[in-house]
Short mmCIF file of C-alpha atoms and ligand atoms in Angstrom, two decimals:
data_model
loop_
_atom_site.label_atom_id
_atom_site.label_comp_id
_atom_site.label_asym_id
_atom_site.label_seq_id
_atom_site.Cartn_x
_atom_site.Cartn_y
_atom_site.Cartn_z
CA MET A 1242 -16.36 -6.84 -20.88
CA PRO A 1243 -13.42 -8.94 -19.65
CA THR A 1244 -10.01 -7.87 -20.97
CA THR A 1245 -7.21 -10.11 -22.24
CA HIS A 1246 -5.82 -10.67 -18.73
CA ILE A 1247 -8.67 -9.74 -16.36
CA GLY A 1248 -11.91 -11.71 -16.36
CA ALA A 1249 -14.06 -8.98 -14.80
CA ASN A 1250 -16.91 -6.85 -16.05
CA LYS A 1251 -16.95 -3.06 -15.77
CA GLY A 1252 -18.05 -2.18 -12.25
CA ASP A 1253 -16.57 -5.35 -10.70
CA ILE A 1254 -13.38 -3.49 -9.78
CA ALA A 1255 -13.29 -0.55 -7.33
CA ASP A 1256 -11.73 2.79 -8.24
CA LYS A 1257 -9.00 2.17 -5.62
CA ILE A 1258 -6.75 -0.87 -5.84
CA LEU A 1259 -3.82 -2.49 -4.05
CA LEU A 1260 -1.28 -4.20 -6.32
CA PRO A 1261 0.96 -6.91 -4.81
CA GLY A 1262 3.34 -8.74 -7.14
CA ASP A 1263 2.35 -12.07 -5.62
CA PRO A 1264 -1.25 -13.16 -6.40
CA LEU A 1265 -1.30 -15.15 -3.14
CA ARG A 1266 -0.59 -11.89 -1.30
CA ALA A 1267 -3.70 -10.50 -3.02
CA LYS A 1268 -5.66 -13.46 -1.60
CA TYR A 1269 -4.09 -12.93 1.85
CA ILE A 1270 -5.07 -9.23 1.82
CA ALA A 1271 -8.62 -10.00 0.70
CA GLU A 1272 -9.08 -12.72 3.33
CA ASN A 1273 -7.53 -10.84 6.24
CA PHE A 1274 -8.28 -7.15 5.65
CA LEU A 1275 -11.42 -6.88 3.48
CA GLU A 1276 -15.09 -7.65 4.11
CA ASP A 1277 -17.80 -8.87 1.69
CA VAL A 1278 -15.10 -10.12 -0.68
CA VAL A 1279 -15.77 -11.27 -4.26
CA CYS A 1280 -13.05 -12.85 -6.44
CA TYR A 1281 -13.32 -11.21 -9.88
CA ASN A 1282 -10.23 -12.67 -11.56
CA GLU A 1283 -8.50 -16.03 -11.80
CA VAL A 1284 -7.05 -15.65 -15.32
CA ARG A 1285 -3.44 -16.99 -15.24
CA GLY A 1286 -3.88 -17.49 -11.48
CA MET A 1287 -3.43 -13.73 -11.08
CA TYR A 1288 -6.12 -13.30 -8.45
CA GLY A 1289 -8.18 -10.14 -8.16
CA PHE A 1290 -10.70 -9.41 -5.39
CA THR A 1291 -13.10 -6.61 -4.51
CA GLY A 1292 -14.40 -6.00 -0.99
CA THR A 1293 -14.75 -3.23 1.55
CA TYR A 1294 -12.27 -1.76 4.00
CA LYS A 1295 -13.68 0.43 6.81
CA GLY A 1296 -16.84 0.66 4.73
CA GLU A 1297 -15.09 1.81 1.51
CA ARG A 1298 -15.06 -0.30 -1.66
CA ILE A 1299 -11.54 -1.37 -2.59
CA SER A 1300 -9.91 -4.02 -4.83
CA VAL A 1301 -6.67 -5.96 -4.72
CA GLN A 1302 -5.01 -7.43 -7.82
CA GLY A 1303 -1.82 -9.50 -8.24
CA THR A 1304 0.48 -8.05 -10.91
CA GLY A 1305 3.23 -10.66 -11.34
CA MET A 1306 6.91 -9.74 -11.29
CA GLY A 1307 8.68 -7.08 -13.35
CA ALA A 1308 7.77 -3.99 -15.36
CA PRO A 1309 6.24 -5.81 -18.36
CA SER A 1310 3.87 -7.78 -16.14
CA ILE A 1311 2.64 -4.89 -13.96
CA SER A 1312 2.29 -2.77 -17.13
CA ILE A 1313 -0.29 -5.20 -18.50
CA TYR A 1314 -2.42 -4.98 -15.35
CA ALA A 1315 -1.99 -1.22 -14.83
CA ASN A 1316 -2.97 -0.50 -18.44
CA GLU A 1317 -6.05 -2.73 -18.36
CA LEU A 1318 -7.14 -1.52 -14.88
CA ILE A 1319 -6.89 2.12 -15.95
CA GLN A 1320 -8.11 1.98 -19.53
CA GLU A 1321 -10.84 -0.66 -19.24
CA TYR A 1322 -11.93 -0.46 -15.58
CA ASP A 1323 -11.27 3.25 -14.91
CA VAL A 1324 -9.26 2.65 -11.72
CA GLN A 1325 -8.14 5.98 -10.22
CA LYS A 1326 -5.83 5.12 -7.28
CA LEU A 1327 -3.22 2.37 -7.65
CA ILE A 1328 -1.02 1.37 -4.70
CA ARG A 1329 1.64 -1.28 -5.11
CA VAL A 1330 2.42 -3.30 -1.97
CA GLY A 1331 5.67 -5.18 -2.52
CA SER A 1332 8.89 -6.52 -1.08
CA CYS A 1333 12.35 -5.08 -1.73
CA GLY A 1334 16.05 -5.48 -0.92
CA ALA A 1335 17.72 -2.66 1.07
CA LEU A 1336 20.69 -0.86 -0.49
CA GLN A 1337 21.55 1.50 2.41
CA GLU A 1338 23.17 0.41 5.65
CA ASP A 1339 20.75 2.52 7.68
CA VAL A 1340 17.69 0.96 6.01
CA GLN A 1341 16.71 -1.99 8.18
CA VAL A 1342 15.11 -5.28 7.26
CA ARG A 1343 11.38 -4.95 8.16
CA ASP A 1344 11.34 -1.16 7.50
CA VAL A 1345 8.53 0.19 5.34
CA ILE A 1346 9.61 2.32 2.37
CA LEU A 1347 7.44 4.82 0.49
CA ALA A 1348 8.83 5.12 -3.04
CA GLN A 1349 8.93 8.83 -3.85
CA SER A 1350 10.54 8.12 -7.23
CA ALA A 1351 11.99 5.24 -9.22
CA THR A 1352 15.29 4.87 -11.05
CA THR A 1353 15.34 2.04 -13.58
CA ASP A 1354 17.24 0.06 -16.19
CA SER A 1355 13.92 -0.79 -17.88
CA GLN A 1356 13.80 0.31 -21.52
CA MET A 1357 10.05 0.86 -21.52
CA ASN A 1358 10.21 4.66 -21.20
CA ARG A 1359 13.08 4.83 -23.70
CA THR A 1360 10.68 3.62 -26.37
CA VAL A 1361 8.53 6.67 -25.55
CA PHE A 1362 11.07 9.39 -24.70
CA GLY A 1363 14.20 8.28 -26.59
CA THR A 1364 17.30 9.54 -24.80
CA ILE A 1365 15.30 11.76 -22.40
CA ASP A 1366 15.17 10.37 -18.83
CA PHE A 1367 11.54 10.58 -17.73
CA ALA A 1368 11.39 10.65 -13.89
CA PRO A 1369 8.68 8.25 -12.59
CA THR A 1370 7.25 9.93 -9.47
CA ALA A 1371 4.69 9.03 -6.79
CA ASP A 1372 1.43 10.94 -6.48
CA PHE A 1373 2.03 13.56 -3.78
CA ASN A 1374 -1.34 13.22 -2.00
CA LEU A 1375 -1.09 9.44 -1.77
CA LEU A 1376 2.51 9.74 -0.60
CA LYS A 1377 1.56 12.29 2.07
CA ASN A 1378 -1.44 10.23 3.20
CA ALA A 1379 0.70 7.09 3.49
CA TYR A 1380 3.40 9.00 5.38
CA ASP A 1381 0.87 10.46 7.85
CA VAL A 1382 -0.84 7.08 8.37
CA GLY A 1383 2.49 5.25 8.84
CA LYS A 1384 3.72 7.82 11.37
CA GLU A 1385 0.44 7.54 13.30
CA GLN A 1386 1.06 3.76 13.42
CA GLY A 1387 4.56 4.39 14.83
CA LEU A 1388 6.31 2.74 11.88
CA ASN A 1389 9.96 3.16 10.97
CA LEU A 1390 9.14 4.72 7.60
CA ARG A 1391 11.65 5.66 4.90
CA VAL A 1392 10.79 7.87 1.91
CA GLY A 1393 12.95 8.13 -1.20
CA ASN A 1394 14.16 6.82 -4.51
CA VAL A 1395 14.02 3.08 -5.29
CA PHE A 1396 15.62 1.10 -8.10
CA THR A 1397 13.19 -0.75 -10.37
CA SER A 1398 15.35 -3.54 -11.76
CA ASP A 1399 14.71 -5.55 -14.89
CA ALA A 1400 16.71 -8.41 -13.41
CA PHE A 1401 16.44 -10.22 -10.08
CA TYR A 1402 19.70 -12.02 -10.84
CA ARG A 1403 22.47 -9.98 -12.49
CA GLU A 1404 26.19 -10.32 -13.09
CA ASN A 1405 28.42 -7.89 -11.18
CA ALA A 1406 25.36 -6.76 -9.21
CA MET A 1407 27.34 -5.16 -6.36
CA GLU A 1408 29.05 -2.72 -8.71
CA LEU A 1409 25.67 -1.28 -9.72
CA PHE A 1410 24.14 -1.53 -6.25
CA ASN A 1411 27.08 0.36 -4.67
CA LYS A 1412 26.71 3.15 -7.25
CA LEU A 1413 22.96 3.38 -6.63
CA ALA A 1414 23.57 3.45 -2.87
CA GLU A 1415 26.09 6.28 -3.34
CA TYR A 1416 23.29 8.25 -5.02
CA ASN A 1417 20.98 7.58 -2.05
CA VAL A 1418 18.73 4.99 -3.68
CA LEU A 1419 17.11 3.16 -0.77
CA ALA A 1420 16.19 -0.26 -2.14
CA VAL A 1421 15.74 -2.51 -5.17
CA GLU A 1422 12.45 -3.95 -6.49
CA MET A 1423 11.04 -4.61 -9.96
CA GLU A 1424 7.80 -2.72 -10.83
CA THR A 1425 7.52 0.87 -9.59
CA SER A 1426 8.92 2.85 -12.54
CA ALA A 1427 6.39 1.21 -14.85
CA LEU A 1428 3.46 1.82 -12.49
CA TYR A 1429 4.34 5.50 -11.98
CA SER A 1430 4.89 6.08 -15.71
CA ILE A 1431 1.55 4.57 -16.74
CA ALA A 1432 -0.28 6.46 -13.98
CA ALA A 1433 1.35 9.70 -15.16
CA LYS A 1434 0.27 9.09 -18.76
CA TYR A 1435 -3.37 8.61 -17.74
CA ASN A 1436 -3.34 11.22 -14.93
CA ARG A 1437 -4.06 8.68 -12.16
CA GLU A 1438 -2.71 8.50 -8.61
CA ALA A 1439 -0.04 5.89 -7.91
CA LEU A 1440 2.18 4.96 -4.99
CA THR A 1441 4.46 2.08 -4.07
CA VAL A 1442 4.73 0.93 -0.45
CA LEU A 1443 7.47 -1.64 0.17
CA THR A 1444 8.57 -3.89 3.00
CA VAL A 1445 12.30 -4.57 3.22
CA SER A 1446 12.45 -8.36 3.01
CA ASP A 1447 16.23 -8.69 2.70
CA HIS A 1448 19.38 -6.58 2.93
CA ILE A 1449 21.65 -6.48 -0.10
CA ILE A 1450 24.66 -5.14 1.86
CA THR A 1451 24.47 -7.12 5.12
CA GLY A 1452 22.79 -10.26 3.72
CA GLU A 1453 20.17 -10.21 6.50
CA GLU A 1454 16.83 -11.79 5.60
CA THR A 1455 13.42 -11.89 7.29
CA THR A 1456 11.84 -15.12 8.41
CA SER A 1457 8.49 -15.92 6.83
CA GLN A 1458 6.77 -15.13 10.16
CA GLU A 1459 8.48 -11.73 10.38
CA ARG A 1460 7.61 -11.04 6.76
CA GLN A 1461 3.98 -11.73 7.54
CA THR A 1462 3.92 -9.21 10.42
CA THR A 1463 5.74 -6.47 8.55
CA PHE A 1464 3.67 -7.08 5.43
CA ASN A 1465 0.63 -6.41 7.62
CA ASP A 1466 2.04 -2.98 8.55
CA MET A 1467 2.60 -2.16 4.88
CA ILE A 1468 -0.89 -3.37 3.89
CA GLU A 1469 -2.54 -1.23 6.59
CA VAL A 1470 -0.59 1.84 5.49
CA ALA A 1471 -1.66 1.27 1.88
CA LEU A 1472 -5.33 0.62 2.72
CA ASP A 1473 -5.61 3.62 5.06
CA ALA A 1474 -3.82 5.88 2.57
CA ALA A 1475 -6.17 4.74 -0.20
CA ILE A 1476 -9.32 5.71 1.71
CA LYS A 1477 -7.98 8.89 3.43
O1 R1P B 196 6.99 -8.89 -3.48
P1 R1P B 196 6.71 -8.39 -4.86
O2 R1P B 196 5.55 -7.42 -4.90
O3 R1P B 196 6.55 -9.46 -5.90
O4 R1P B 196 8.00 -7.50 -5.26
C1 R1P B 196 9.34 -7.96 -5.35
O5 R1P B 196 9.48 -9.37 -5.31
C2 R1P B 196 9.70 -9.90 -6.63
C3 R1P B 196 11.06 -10.54 -6.70
O6 R1P B 196 11.17 -11.58 -5.80
C4 R1P B 196 9.59 -8.71 -7.58
O7 R1P B 196 8.27 -8.62 -8.06
C5 R1P B 196 9.97 -7.57 -6.68
O8 R1P B 196 9.54 -6.29 -7.09
O1 URA B 197 13.38 -7.29 -6.36
C1 URA B 197 13.71 -7.63 -5.23
C2 URA B 197 12.80 -7.88 -4.20
C3 URA B 197 13.22 -8.24 -2.94
N1 URA B 197 14.54 -8.36 -2.72
C4 URA B 197 15.44 -8.12 -3.71
O2 URA B 197 16.65 -8.24 -3.47
N2 URA B 197 15.01 -7.77 -4.93
#
């Protein structure tokens, strides 16, 4: 049965899934990396596709931007479609001087200003954490590909635009947070609740400290590295 936000039947979605924020990135991944592709979702333009990668069935689903949006898709994918492995493939802004634009980051953990876990844990700080096996697989695959990989804590921000942003970003950088994005803490928390495997792989699209940005062509190439790491980690 289709869910509120996904127009697929049970069985239409593979047990492994890539989750880009941008639905057009989902389409790009399906068209350029998967074979025998079927589009299973167009609800709200949030495309979802299932195909095969190196002979293994795999899906890719846009999630939209921010914790509330990815939470809708992660909950429905897990509870209604029994998805087991969820890998976000996103962009992020670097917070450390030695993290370069175009680097690929594996998010080991996520710090956040999202209140979603506060409604569950009150004043306790739950620590959203990547699945170790997925993280190790992605690390091994990325190293084999010769990528400049970084592994560490990322900041899942509720706001893309914020007042006095540099004050917060400098503090996060002091505590070794590598980059800022907007979904990982929610993905890891939902996966933990339902005992599923989750990982976020990010491409650094811009640098918060230096102001450097990637061109769209460069973004395309580095996104390809990230997508390959995620796909190979998913099937390893
Ligand atoms: O490139 P995606 O996956 O959308 O990720 C990043 O880009 C969006 C902000 O521009 C946020 O969703 C952030 O997490
Ligand atoms: O959330 C995001 C994503 C990319 N770059 C940023 O600065 N923030």
